[in-house]
Amino acid sequence: MVSASDRAASPARTSVWLDQRPPSRTRRTDSPAGLDRNRITEASVRLLDAEGLAKFSMRRLAAELDVTAMSLYWYVDTKDDLLELALDSVYAEITPPREDADWRDRLRELARNYRELIVRHIWISPLAGTFLNIGPNSMLFSYAVQDVIRATGLPLARQTGALSAVFQFVYGFGTVEGHFKARCDATGLTQDEYHRHAMGTIRAQPHLRAIVESSDDLMAARGGDTVEEMRERDFVFALDLLIAGIEAMRAGADSPTAAAQ
C-alpha cells in the first residue's frame, strides 16, 4: 500500500498512474457486487461536485456507494488515488478540436472548454497543481494543446511561453469564476443578485465608496447587462489579446531583422 507519508517523501514519483505493482489485496468473493474502479471514480466525481474537496473522505464515499470504507481499499490504496482518478476522468469531457481548423479557432475552443470544465468542477483547480496529470484523458488534452501551439508557427523556444500565457490565464479566470458561482449558489442568490447586494454593501461604507465610484466609468464601459455577459466579454477580449500577441510574436520572428539576429 502507498501511504500518505510515501507520497510526501516522493511526490514526483508516486502516482496511481505510475503504480505498476500487483494489487496489494486480492478481491474477496464477498466484496460488494458491481463495485469496481469506474463506479468508484464516478461516485467520487458526483460527491466532489456536490460537496466539494474539503468534505471528501473515504467514509463519505463509502456511504454514497452503500458499502464499507474498507471495501474501497480493495480497488485503491489511498484517497489520493481516488482524487487522481476523479481528476483525470473529468478531462474526458474536453473534446479535442478538429485538426484541420485554423489554429486560432482551435485555441479558442480548447480555452473555452477548459474554462467551462474548471467552473463545472471547481475542485479540480487545486488538484491540477497537486498531481502529475499523466492520466490518459489528461494526456489527450495536453497533446491537443501542444498541437495547437505548434500550429501557431511560433519558434520552438517560444511555444511553452505561449502555452503558459493562454492556459494559465484560463485556469485563473475559470477558478475565480467557479468560486464566485459556488458562493452565489451557497447563498441561494443568482449571480446578479449577489453582485448587486455586494456592491450595495460596499457603497454603504464611506471609506470604500470612493474606490467604487472611481471605477464606475470603467464598469459602465465594460458593457453587458448581467454578470455573466460582462464576464464573457472580458474573457473573449482577453483571449483575443493573447492570440494577437502570439500573432505579433510570430510575425516578429519571421521578419528579416529577426532572422538575421
PDB file of C-alpha atoms in Angstrom:
ATOM      1  CA  MET A   1       0.000   0.000   0.000  1.00  0.00           C
ATOM      2  CA  VAL A   2       1.193   3.541  -0.750  1.00  0.00           C
ATOM      3  CA  SER A   3       0.935   5.615   2.402  1.00  0.00           C
ATOM      4  CA  ALA A   4       0.445   9.354   2.741  1.00  0.00           C
ATOM      5  CA  SER A   5       3.989   9.611   4.081  1.00  0.00           C
ATOM      6  CA  ASP A   6       5.270   7.805   0.972  1.00  0.00           C
ATOM      7  CA  ARG A   7       3.581  10.426  -1.214  1.00  0.00           C
ATOM      8  CA  ALA A   8       5.003  13.277   0.843  1.00  0.00           C
ATOM      9  CA  ALA A   9       8.507  11.814   0.619  1.00  0.00           C
ATOM     10  CA  SER A  10       8.360  11.261  -3.140  1.00  0.00           C
ATOM     11  CA  PRO A  11       5.537  13.325  -4.649  1.00  0.00           C
ATOM     12  CA  ALA A  12       7.033  13.428  -8.140  1.00  0.00           C
ATOM     13  CA  ARG A  13       7.306   9.626  -8.368  1.00  0.00           C
ATOM     14  CA  THR A  14       4.174   8.420  -6.634  1.00  0.00           C
ATOM     15  CA  SER A  15       1.023   8.350  -8.732  1.00  0.00           C
ATOM     16  CA  VAL A  16      -1.816   5.968  -9.335  1.00  0.00           C
ATOM     17  CA  TRP A  17      -0.773   6.067 -12.998  1.00  0.00           C
ATOM     18  CA  LEU A  18       2.815   5.033 -12.238  1.00  0.00           C
ATOM     19  CA  ASP A  19       1.946   2.223  -9.854  1.00  0.00           C
ATOM     20  CA  GLN A  20       2.670  -0.974 -11.787  1.00  0.00           C
ATOM     21  CA  ARG A  21       2.713  -3.203  -8.712  1.00  0.00           C
ATOM     22  CA  PRO A  22       0.235  -6.066  -8.428  1.00  0.00           C
ATOM     23  CA  PRO A  23      -2.817  -5.229  -6.261  1.00  0.00           C
ATOM     24  CA  SER A  24      -1.982  -5.199  -2.560  1.00  0.00           C
ATOM     25  CA  ARG A  25      -5.110  -7.215  -1.904  1.00  0.00           C
ATOM     26  CA  THR A  26      -6.966  -9.937  -3.740  1.00  0.00           C
ATOM     27  CA  ARG A  27     -10.631  -9.207  -4.324  1.00  0.00           C
ATOM     28  CA  ARG A  28     -12.752 -11.186  -1.907  1.00  0.00           C
ATOM     29  CA  THR A  29     -15.757 -13.137  -3.105  1.00  0.00           C
ATOM     30  CA  ASP A  30     -17.924 -11.320  -0.580  1.00  0.00           C
ATOM     31  CA  SER A  31     -16.968  -7.795  -1.713  1.00  0.00           C
ATOM     32  CA  PRO A  32     -19.929  -5.708  -2.954  1.00  0.00           C
ATOM     33  CA  ALA A  33     -21.333  -6.845  -6.276  1.00  0.00           C
ATOM     34  CA  GLY A  34     -20.821  -4.396  -9.118  1.00  0.00           C
ATOM     35  CA  LEU A  35     -18.184  -2.390  -7.291  1.00  0.00           C
ATOM     36  CA  ASP A  36     -15.183  -1.520  -9.455  1.00  0.00           C
ATOM     37  CA  ARG A  37     -12.801   1.364 -10.077  1.00  0.00           C
ATOM     38  CA  ASN A  38     -15.037   3.006 -12.673  1.00  0.00           C
ATOM     39  CA  ARG A  39     -18.055   3.015 -10.397  1.00  0.00           C
ATOM     40  CA  ILE A  40     -15.951   4.314  -7.508  1.00  0.00           C
ATOM     41  CA  THR A  41     -14.480   7.059  -9.700  1.00  0.00           C
ATOM     42  CA  GLU A  42     -17.897   8.145 -10.984  1.00  0.00           C
ATOM     43  CA  ALA A  43     -19.227   8.320  -7.420  1.00  0.00           C
ATOM     44  CA  SER A  44     -16.165  10.331  -6.373  1.00  0.00           C
ATOM     45  CA  VAL A  45     -16.860  12.923  -9.087  1.00  0.00           C
ATOM     46  CA  ARG A  46     -20.521  13.204  -8.071  1.00  0.00           C
ATOM     47  CA  LEU A  47     -19.565  13.640  -4.431  1.00  0.00           C
ATOM     48  CA  LEU A  48     -16.867  16.213  -5.177  1.00  0.00           C
ATOM     49  CA  ASP A  49     -19.302  18.186  -7.348  1.00  0.00           C
ATOM     50  CA  ALA A  50     -21.982  18.110  -4.662  1.00  0.00           C
ATOM     51  CA  GLU A  51     -19.959  18.682  -1.503  1.00  0.00           C
ATOM     52  CA  GLY A  52     -16.519  19.941  -2.513  1.00  0.00           C
ATOM     53  CA  LEU A  53     -12.969  18.822  -1.925  1.00  0.00           C
ATOM     54  CA  ALA A  54     -12.800  19.715   1.775  1.00  0.00           C
ATOM     55  CA  LYS A  55     -15.608  17.323   2.732  1.00  0.00           C
ATOM     56  CA  PHE A  56     -14.440  14.420   0.571  1.00  0.00           C
ATOM     57  CA  SER A  57     -13.426  11.307   2.500  1.00  0.00           C
ATOM     58  CA  MET A  58     -13.312   7.550   2.077  1.00  0.00           C
ATOM     59  CA  ARG A  59     -16.039   7.166   4.678  1.00  0.00           C
ATOM     60  CA  ARG A  60     -18.310   9.656   2.930  1.00  0.00           C
ATOM     61  CA  LEU A  61     -17.702   7.951  -0.417  1.00  0.00           C
ATOM     62  CA  ALA A  62     -18.413   4.534   1.062  1.00  0.00           C
ATOM     63  CA  ALA A  63     -21.733   5.838   2.406  1.00  0.00           C
ATOM     64  CA  GLU A  64     -22.569   7.203  -1.049  1.00  0.00           C
ATOM     65  CA  LEU A  65     -21.932   3.762  -2.549  1.00  0.00           C
ATOM     66  CA  ASP A  66     -23.613   1.953   0.352  1.00  0.00           C
ATOM     67  CA  VAL A  67     -20.510  -0.122   1.092  1.00  0.00           C
ATOM     68  CA  THR A  68     -17.983  -0.239   3.913  1.00  0.00           C
ATOM     69  CA  ALA A  69     -14.988   2.079   3.789  1.00  0.00           C
ATOM     70  CA  MET A  70     -12.654  -0.921   3.913  1.00  0.00           C
ATOM     71  CA  SER A  71     -14.191  -2.354   0.730  1.00  0.00           C
ATOM     72  CA  LEU A  72     -12.873   0.650  -1.228  1.00  0.00           C
ATOM     73  CA  TYR A  73      -9.324  -0.330  -0.356  1.00  0.00           C
ATOM     74  CA  TRP A  74      -9.655  -3.447  -2.490  1.00  0.00           C
ATOM     75  CA  TYR A  75      -9.539  -1.106  -5.509  1.00  0.00           C
ATOM     76  CA  VAL A  76      -7.379   1.848  -4.447  1.00  0.00           C
ATOM     77  CA  ASP A  77      -4.633   2.306  -1.890  1.00  0.00           C
ATOM     78  CA  THR A  78      -5.287   5.883  -0.758  1.00  0.00           C
ATOM     79  CA  LYS A  79      -7.710   8.786  -1.014  1.00  0.00           C
ATOM     80  CA  ASP A  80      -5.139  10.480  -3.248  1.00  0.00           C
ATOM     81  CA  ASP A  81      -5.556   7.622  -5.726  1.00  0.00           C
ATOM     82  CA  LEU A  82      -9.279   8.362  -5.883  1.00  0.00           C
ATOM     83  CA  LEU A  83      -8.677  12.072  -6.365  1.00  0.00           C
ATOM     84  CA  GLU A  84      -6.248  11.388  -9.211  1.00  0.00           C
ATOM     85  CA  LEU A  85      -8.734   9.055 -10.868  1.00  0.00           C
ATOM     86  CA  ALA A  86     -11.550  11.591 -10.481  1.00  0.00           C
ATOM     87  CA  LEU A  87      -9.374  14.411 -11.820  1.00  0.00           C
ATOM     88  CA  ASP A  88      -8.394  12.502 -14.930  1.00  0.00           C
ATOM     89  CA  SER A  89     -11.930  11.256 -15.588  1.00  0.00           C
ATOM     90  CA  VAL A  90     -13.386  14.756 -15.974  1.00  0.00           C
ATOM     91  CA  TYR A  91     -10.770  15.686 -18.590  1.00  0.00           C
ATOM     92  CA  ALA A  92     -12.663  13.273 -20.850  1.00  0.00           C
ATOM     93  CA  GLU A  93     -15.342  15.989 -21.062  1.00  0.00           C
ATOM     94  CA  ILE A  94     -12.996  18.079 -23.224  1.00  0.00           C
ATOM     95  CA  THR A  95     -13.352  17.112 -26.879  1.00  0.00           C
ATOM     96  CA  PRO A  96     -10.239  17.903 -28.952  1.00  0.00           C
ATOM     97  CA  PRO A  97     -10.982  20.381 -31.759  1.00  0.00           C
ATOM     98  CA  ARG A  98     -10.800  19.432 -35.431  1.00  0.00           C
ATOM     99  CA  GLU A  99      -7.187  19.186 -36.523  1.00  0.00           C
ATOM    100  CA  ASP A 100      -7.922  20.848 -39.876  1.00  0.00           C
ATOM    101  CA  ALA A 101      -9.392  24.002 -38.268  1.00  0.00           C
ATOM    102  CA  ASP A 102      -7.452  27.259 -38.077  1.00  0.00           C
ATOM    103  CA  TRP A 103      -5.174  27.327 -35.041  1.00  0.00           C
ATOM    104  CA  ARG A 104      -6.926  30.431 -33.676  1.00  0.00           C
ATOM    105  CA  ASP A 105     -10.291  28.673 -33.675  1.00  0.00           C
ATOM    106  CA  ARG A 106      -8.760  25.545 -32.153  1.00  0.00           C
ATOM    107  CA  LEU A 107      -7.107  27.579 -29.427  1.00  0.00           C
ATOM    108  CA  ARG A 108     -10.330  29.428 -28.623  1.00  0.00           C
ATOM    109  CA  GLU A 109     -12.255  26.155 -28.455  1.00  0.00           C
ATOM    110  CA  LEU A 110      -9.741  24.474 -26.152  1.00  0.00           C
ATOM    111  CA  ALA A 111      -9.533  27.544 -23.928  1.00  0.00           C
ATOM    112  CA  ARG A 112     -13.313  27.796 -23.628  1.00  0.00           C
ATOM    113  CA  ASN A 113     -13.722  24.080 -22.931  1.00  0.00           C
ATOM    114  CA  TYR A 114     -11.028  24.193 -20.252  1.00  0.00           C
ATOM    115  CA  ARG A 115     -12.643  27.215 -18.611  1.00  0.00           C
ATOM    116  CA  GLU A 116     -16.052  25.516 -18.585  1.00  0.00           C
ATOM    117  CA  LEU A 117     -14.506  22.356 -17.111  1.00  0.00           C
ATOM    118  CA  ILE A 118     -12.971  24.287 -14.207  1.00  0.00           C
ATOM    119  CA  VAL A 119     -16.225  26.128 -13.496  1.00  0.00           C
ATOM    120  CA  ARG A 120     -18.256  22.912 -13.698  1.00  0.00           C
ATOM    121  CA  HIS A 121     -15.856  21.019 -11.404  1.00  0.00           C
ATOM    122  CA  ILE A 122     -14.282  23.729  -9.237  1.00  0.00           C
ATOM    123  CA  TRP A 123     -12.487  21.104  -7.132  1.00  0.00           C
ATOM    124  CA  ILE A 124     -10.098  20.314  -9.988  1.00  0.00           C
ATOM    125  CA  SER A 125      -8.319  23.678  -9.621  1.00  0.00           C
ATOM    126  CA  PRO A 126      -6.227  22.707  -6.561  1.00  0.00           C
ATOM    127  CA  LEU A 127      -5.817  19.107  -7.735  1.00  0.00           C
ATOM    128  CA  ALA A 128      -4.390  20.106 -11.125  1.00  0.00           C
ATOM    129  CA  GLY A 129      -1.446  21.656  -9.299  1.00  0.00           C
ATOM    130  CA  THR A 130      -1.088  18.777  -6.842  1.00  0.00           C
ATOM    131  CA  PHE A 131      -0.820  15.728  -9.088  1.00  0.00           C
ATOM    132  CA  LEU A 132       1.264  14.929 -12.158  1.00  0.00           C
ATOM    133  CA  ASN A 133      -1.718  14.986 -14.565  1.00  0.00           C
ATOM    134  CA  ILE A 134      -0.458  11.980 -16.504  1.00  0.00           C
ATOM    135  CA  GLY A 135      -3.694  10.016 -16.764  1.00  0.00           C
ATOM    136  CA  PRO A 136      -4.965   9.078 -20.257  1.00  0.00           C
ATOM    137  CA  ASN A 137      -7.601  11.813 -20.533  1.00  0.00           C
ATOM    138  CA  SER A 138      -5.310  14.496 -19.160  1.00  0.00           C
ATOM    139  CA  MET A 139      -2.616  13.484 -21.635  1.00  0.00           C
ATOM    140  CA  LEU A 140      -5.061  13.691 -24.562  1.00  0.00           C
ATOM    141  CA  PHE A 141      -5.871  17.254 -23.524  1.00  0.00           C
ATOM    142  CA  SER A 142      -2.166  18.031 -23.205  1.00  0.00           C
ATOM    143  CA  TYR A 143      -1.481  16.633 -26.694  1.00  0.00           C
ATOM    144  CA  ALA A 144      -4.303  18.747 -28.157  1.00  0.00           C
ATOM    145  CA  VAL A 145      -2.880  21.876 -26.502  1.00  0.00           C
ATOM    146  CA  GLN A 146       0.623  21.125 -27.754  1.00  0.00           C
ATOM    147  CA  ASP A 147      -0.643  20.511 -31.278  1.00  0.00           C
ATOM    148  CA  VAL A 148      -2.400  23.872 -31.482  1.00  0.00           C
ATOM    149  CA  ILE A 149       0.594  25.724 -30.028  1.00  0.00           C
ATOM    150  CA  ARG A 150       2.847  24.108 -32.635  1.00  0.00           C
ATOM    151  CA  ALA A 151       0.399  25.191 -35.328  1.00  0.00           C
ATOM    152  CA  THR A 152       0.818  28.860 -34.346  1.00  0.00           C
ATOM    153  CA  GLY A 153       4.155  28.917 -36.141  1.00  0.00           C
ATOM    154  CA  LEU A 154       5.990  30.349 -33.153  1.00  0.00           C
ATOM    155  CA  PRO A 155       9.645  29.386 -32.778  1.00  0.00           C
ATOM    156  CA  LEU A 156      10.036  26.255 -30.680  1.00  0.00           C
ATOM    157  CA  ALA A 157      11.682  28.187 -27.847  1.00  0.00           C
ATOM    158  CA  ARG A 158       8.612  30.462 -27.547  1.00  0.00           C
ATOM    159  CA  GLN A 159       5.886  27.815 -27.646  1.00  0.00           C
ATOM    160  CA  THR A 160       5.860  26.901 -23.945  1.00  0.00           C
ATOM    161  CA  GLY A 161       5.596  30.587 -23.046  1.00  0.00           C
ATOM    162  CA  ALA A 162       2.567  30.981 -25.317  1.00  0.00           C
ATOM    163  CA  LEU A 163       1.009  27.848 -23.869  1.00  0.00           C
ATOM    164  CA  SER A 164       1.502  29.178 -20.336  1.00  0.00           C
ATOM    165  CA  ALA A 165       0.133  32.617 -21.186  1.00  0.00           C
ATOM    166  CA  VAL A 166      -3.111  31.209 -22.562  1.00  0.00           C
ATOM    167  CA  PHE A 167      -3.838  28.292 -20.281  1.00  0.00           C
ATOM    168  CA  GLN A 168      -2.651  29.809 -17.016  1.00  0.00           C
ATOM    169  CA  PHE A 169      -4.899  32.765 -17.823  1.00  0.00           C
ATOM    170  CA  VAL A 170      -7.813  30.384 -18.452  1.00  0.00           C
ATOM    171  CA  TYR A 171      -7.013  28.443 -15.271  1.00  0.00           C
ATOM    172  CA  GLY A 172      -7.086  31.610 -13.181  1.00  0.00           C
ATOM    173  CA  PHE A 173     -10.141  33.048 -14.907  1.00  0.00           C
ATOM    174  CA  GLY A 174     -12.101  29.809 -14.574  1.00  0.00           C
ATOM    175  CA  THR A 175     -11.083  29.312 -10.946  1.00  0.00           C
ATOM    176  CA  VAL A 176     -12.282  32.777  -9.898  1.00  0.00           C
ATOM    177  CA  GLU A 177     -15.473  32.356 -11.925  1.00  0.00           C
ATOM    178  CA  GLY A 178     -16.127  28.947 -10.399  1.00  0.00           C
ATOM    179  CA  HIS A 179     -15.619  30.162  -6.834  1.00  0.00           C
ATOM    180  CA  PHE A 180     -17.921  33.138  -7.416  1.00  0.00           C
ATOM    181  CA  LYS A 181     -20.618  30.886  -8.851  1.00  0.00           C
ATOM    182  CA  ALA A 182     -20.253  28.463  -5.927  1.00  0.00           C
ATOM    183  CA  ARG A 183     -20.525  31.333  -3.437  1.00  0.00           C
ATOM    184  CA  CYS A 184     -23.715  32.561  -5.115  1.00  0.00           C
ATOM    185  CA  ASP A 185     -25.181  29.057  -5.168  1.00  0.00           C
ATOM    186  CA  ALA A 186     -24.425  28.663  -1.451  1.00  0.00           C
ATOM    187  CA  THR A 187     -26.338  31.856  -0.604  1.00  0.00           C
ATOM    188  CA  GLY A 188     -29.298  30.944  -2.793  1.00  0.00           C
ATOM    189  CA  LEU A 189     -28.866  34.128  -4.829  1.00  0.00           C
ATOM    190  CA  THR A 190     -28.343  34.481  -8.550  1.00  0.00           C
ATOM    191  CA  GLN A 191     -25.019  35.924  -9.651  1.00  0.00           C
ATOM    192  CA  ASP A 192     -26.715  39.235 -10.477  1.00  0.00           C
ATOM    193  CA  GLU A 193     -28.495  39.379  -7.115  1.00  0.00           C
ATOM    194  CA  TYR A 194     -25.299  38.599  -5.256  1.00  0.00           C
ATOM    195  CA  HIS A 195     -23.361  41.228  -7.228  1.00  0.00           C
ATOM    196  CA  ARG A 196     -25.977  43.921  -6.557  1.00  0.00           C
ATOM    197  CA  HIS A 197     -26.043  43.035  -2.859  1.00  0.00           C
ATOM    198  CA  ALA A 198     -22.242  43.093  -2.596  1.00  0.00           C
ATOM    199  CA  MET A 199     -21.906  46.411  -4.425  1.00  0.00           C
ATOM    200  CA  GLY A 200     -24.660  47.952  -2.328  1.00  0.00           C
ATOM    201  CA  THR A 201     -22.885  46.854   0.847  1.00  0.00           C
ATOM    202  CA  ILE A 202     -19.603  48.346  -0.348  1.00  0.00           C
ATOM    203  CA  ARG A 203     -21.197  51.637  -1.384  1.00  0.00           C
ATOM    204  CA  ALA A 204     -22.744  51.923   2.081  1.00  0.00           C
ATOM    205  CA  GLN A 205     -19.242  52.130   3.587  1.00  0.00           C
ATOM    206  CA  PRO A 206     -17.841  55.690   3.301  1.00  0.00           C
ATOM    207  CA  HIS A 207     -14.214  54.550   3.205  1.00  0.00           C
ATOM    208  CA  LEU A 208     -14.955  52.136   0.339  1.00  0.00           C
ATOM    209  CA  ARG A 209     -17.485  54.175  -1.655  1.00  0.00           C
ATOM    210  CA  ALA A 210     -14.862  56.444  -3.200  1.00  0.00           C
ATOM    211  CA  ILE A 211     -12.923  53.460  -4.540  1.00  0.00           C
ATOM    212  CA  VAL A 212     -16.008  52.007  -6.189  1.00  0.00           C
ATOM    213  CA  GLU A 213     -17.193  55.328  -7.607  1.00  0.00           C
ATOM    214  CA  SER A 214     -13.802  55.985  -9.156  1.00  0.00           C
ATOM    215  CA  SER A 215     -14.251  52.874 -11.290  1.00  0.00           C
ATOM    216  CA  ASP A 216     -17.889  53.486 -12.262  1.00  0.00           C
ATOM    217  CA  ASP A 217     -16.963  54.744 -15.729  1.00  0.00           C
ATOM    218  CA  LEU A 218     -14.742  51.717 -16.289  1.00  0.00           C
ATOM    219  CA  MET A 219     -17.526  49.335 -15.286  1.00  0.00           C
ATOM    220  CA  ALA A 220     -20.040  51.172 -17.463  1.00  0.00           C
ATOM    221  CA  ALA A 221     -17.742  50.884 -20.470  1.00  0.00           C
ATOM    222  CA  ARG A 222     -17.289  47.190 -19.792  1.00  0.00           C
ATOM    223  CA  GLY A 223     -20.706  46.502 -21.309  1.00  0.00           C
ATOM    224  CA  GLY A 224     -23.165  43.694 -20.686  1.00  0.00           C
ATOM    225  CA  ASP A 225     -26.423  43.654 -18.760  1.00  0.00           C
ATOM    226  CA  THR A 226     -25.639  40.709 -16.482  1.00  0.00           C
ATOM    227  CA  VAL A 227     -22.632  39.436 -14.559  1.00  0.00           C
ATOM    228  CA  GLU A 228     -22.314  36.505 -16.955  1.00  0.00           C
ATOM    229  CA  GLU A 229     -22.431  38.790 -20.008  1.00  0.00           C
ATOM    230  CA  MET A 230     -19.780  41.097 -18.521  1.00  0.00           C
ATOM    231  CA  ARG A 231     -17.578  38.138 -17.670  1.00  0.00           C
ATOM    232  CA  GLU A 232     -18.000  36.665 -21.144  1.00  0.00           C
ATOM    233  CA  ARG A 233     -16.979  39.922 -22.814  1.00  0.00           C
ATOM    234  CA  ASP A 234     -13.893  40.110 -20.612  1.00  0.00           C
ATOM    235  CA  PHE A 235     -12.914  36.512 -21.383  1.00  0.00           C
ATOM    236  CA  VAL A 236     -13.337  36.867 -25.140  1.00  0.00           C
ATOM    237  CA  PHE A 237     -11.380  40.125 -25.285  1.00  0.00           C
ATOM    238  CA  ALA A 238      -8.576  38.849 -23.050  1.00  0.00           C
ATOM    239  CA  LEU A 239      -8.225  35.723 -25.174  1.00  0.00           C
ATOM    240  CA  ASP A 240      -8.213  37.847 -28.330  1.00  0.00           C
ATOM    241  CA  LEU A 241      -5.393  39.916 -26.819  1.00  0.00           C
ATOM    242  CA  LEU A 242      -3.351  36.772 -26.175  1.00  0.00           C
ATOM    243  CA  ILE A 243      -3.944  35.486 -29.698  1.00  0.00           C
ATOM    244  CA  ALA A 244      -2.965  38.884 -31.136  1.00  0.00           C
ATOM    245  CA  GLY A 245       0.191  38.718 -29.038  1.00  0.00           C
ATOM    246  CA  ILE A 246       1.044  35.287 -30.451  1.00  0.00           C
ATOM    247  CA  GLU A 247       0.480  36.594 -33.982  1.00  0.00           C
ATOM    248  CA  ALA A 248       2.695  39.612 -33.319  1.00  0.00           C
ATOM    249  CA  MET A 249       5.479  37.485 -31.857  1.00  0.00           C
ATOM    250  CA  ARG A 250       5.274  35.094 -34.796  1.00  0.00           C
ATOM    251  CA  ALA A 251       5.419  37.975 -37.278  1.00  0.00           C
ATOM    252  CA  GLY A 252       8.422  39.370 -35.439  1.00  0.00           C
ATOM    253  CA  ALA A 253      10.179  36.012 -35.540  1.00  0.00           C
ATOM    254  CA  ASP A 254       9.550  35.807 -39.299  1.00  0.00           C
ATOM    255  CA  SER A 255      10.880  39.273 -40.070  1.00  0.00           C
ATOM    256  CA  PRO A 256      14.228  39.667 -41.875  1.00  0.00           C
ATOM    257  CA  THR A 257      15.648  41.520 -38.879  1.00  0.00           C
ATOM    258  CA  ALA A 258      14.807  38.674 -36.517  1.00  0.00           C
ATOM    259  CA  ALA A 259      16.188  36.120 -38.961  1.00  0.00           C
ATOM    260  CA  ALA A 260      19.484  37.989 -39.150  1.00  0.00           C
ATOM    261  CA  GLN A 261      19.916  38.022 -35.360  1.00  0.00           C
TER     262      GLN A 261
END
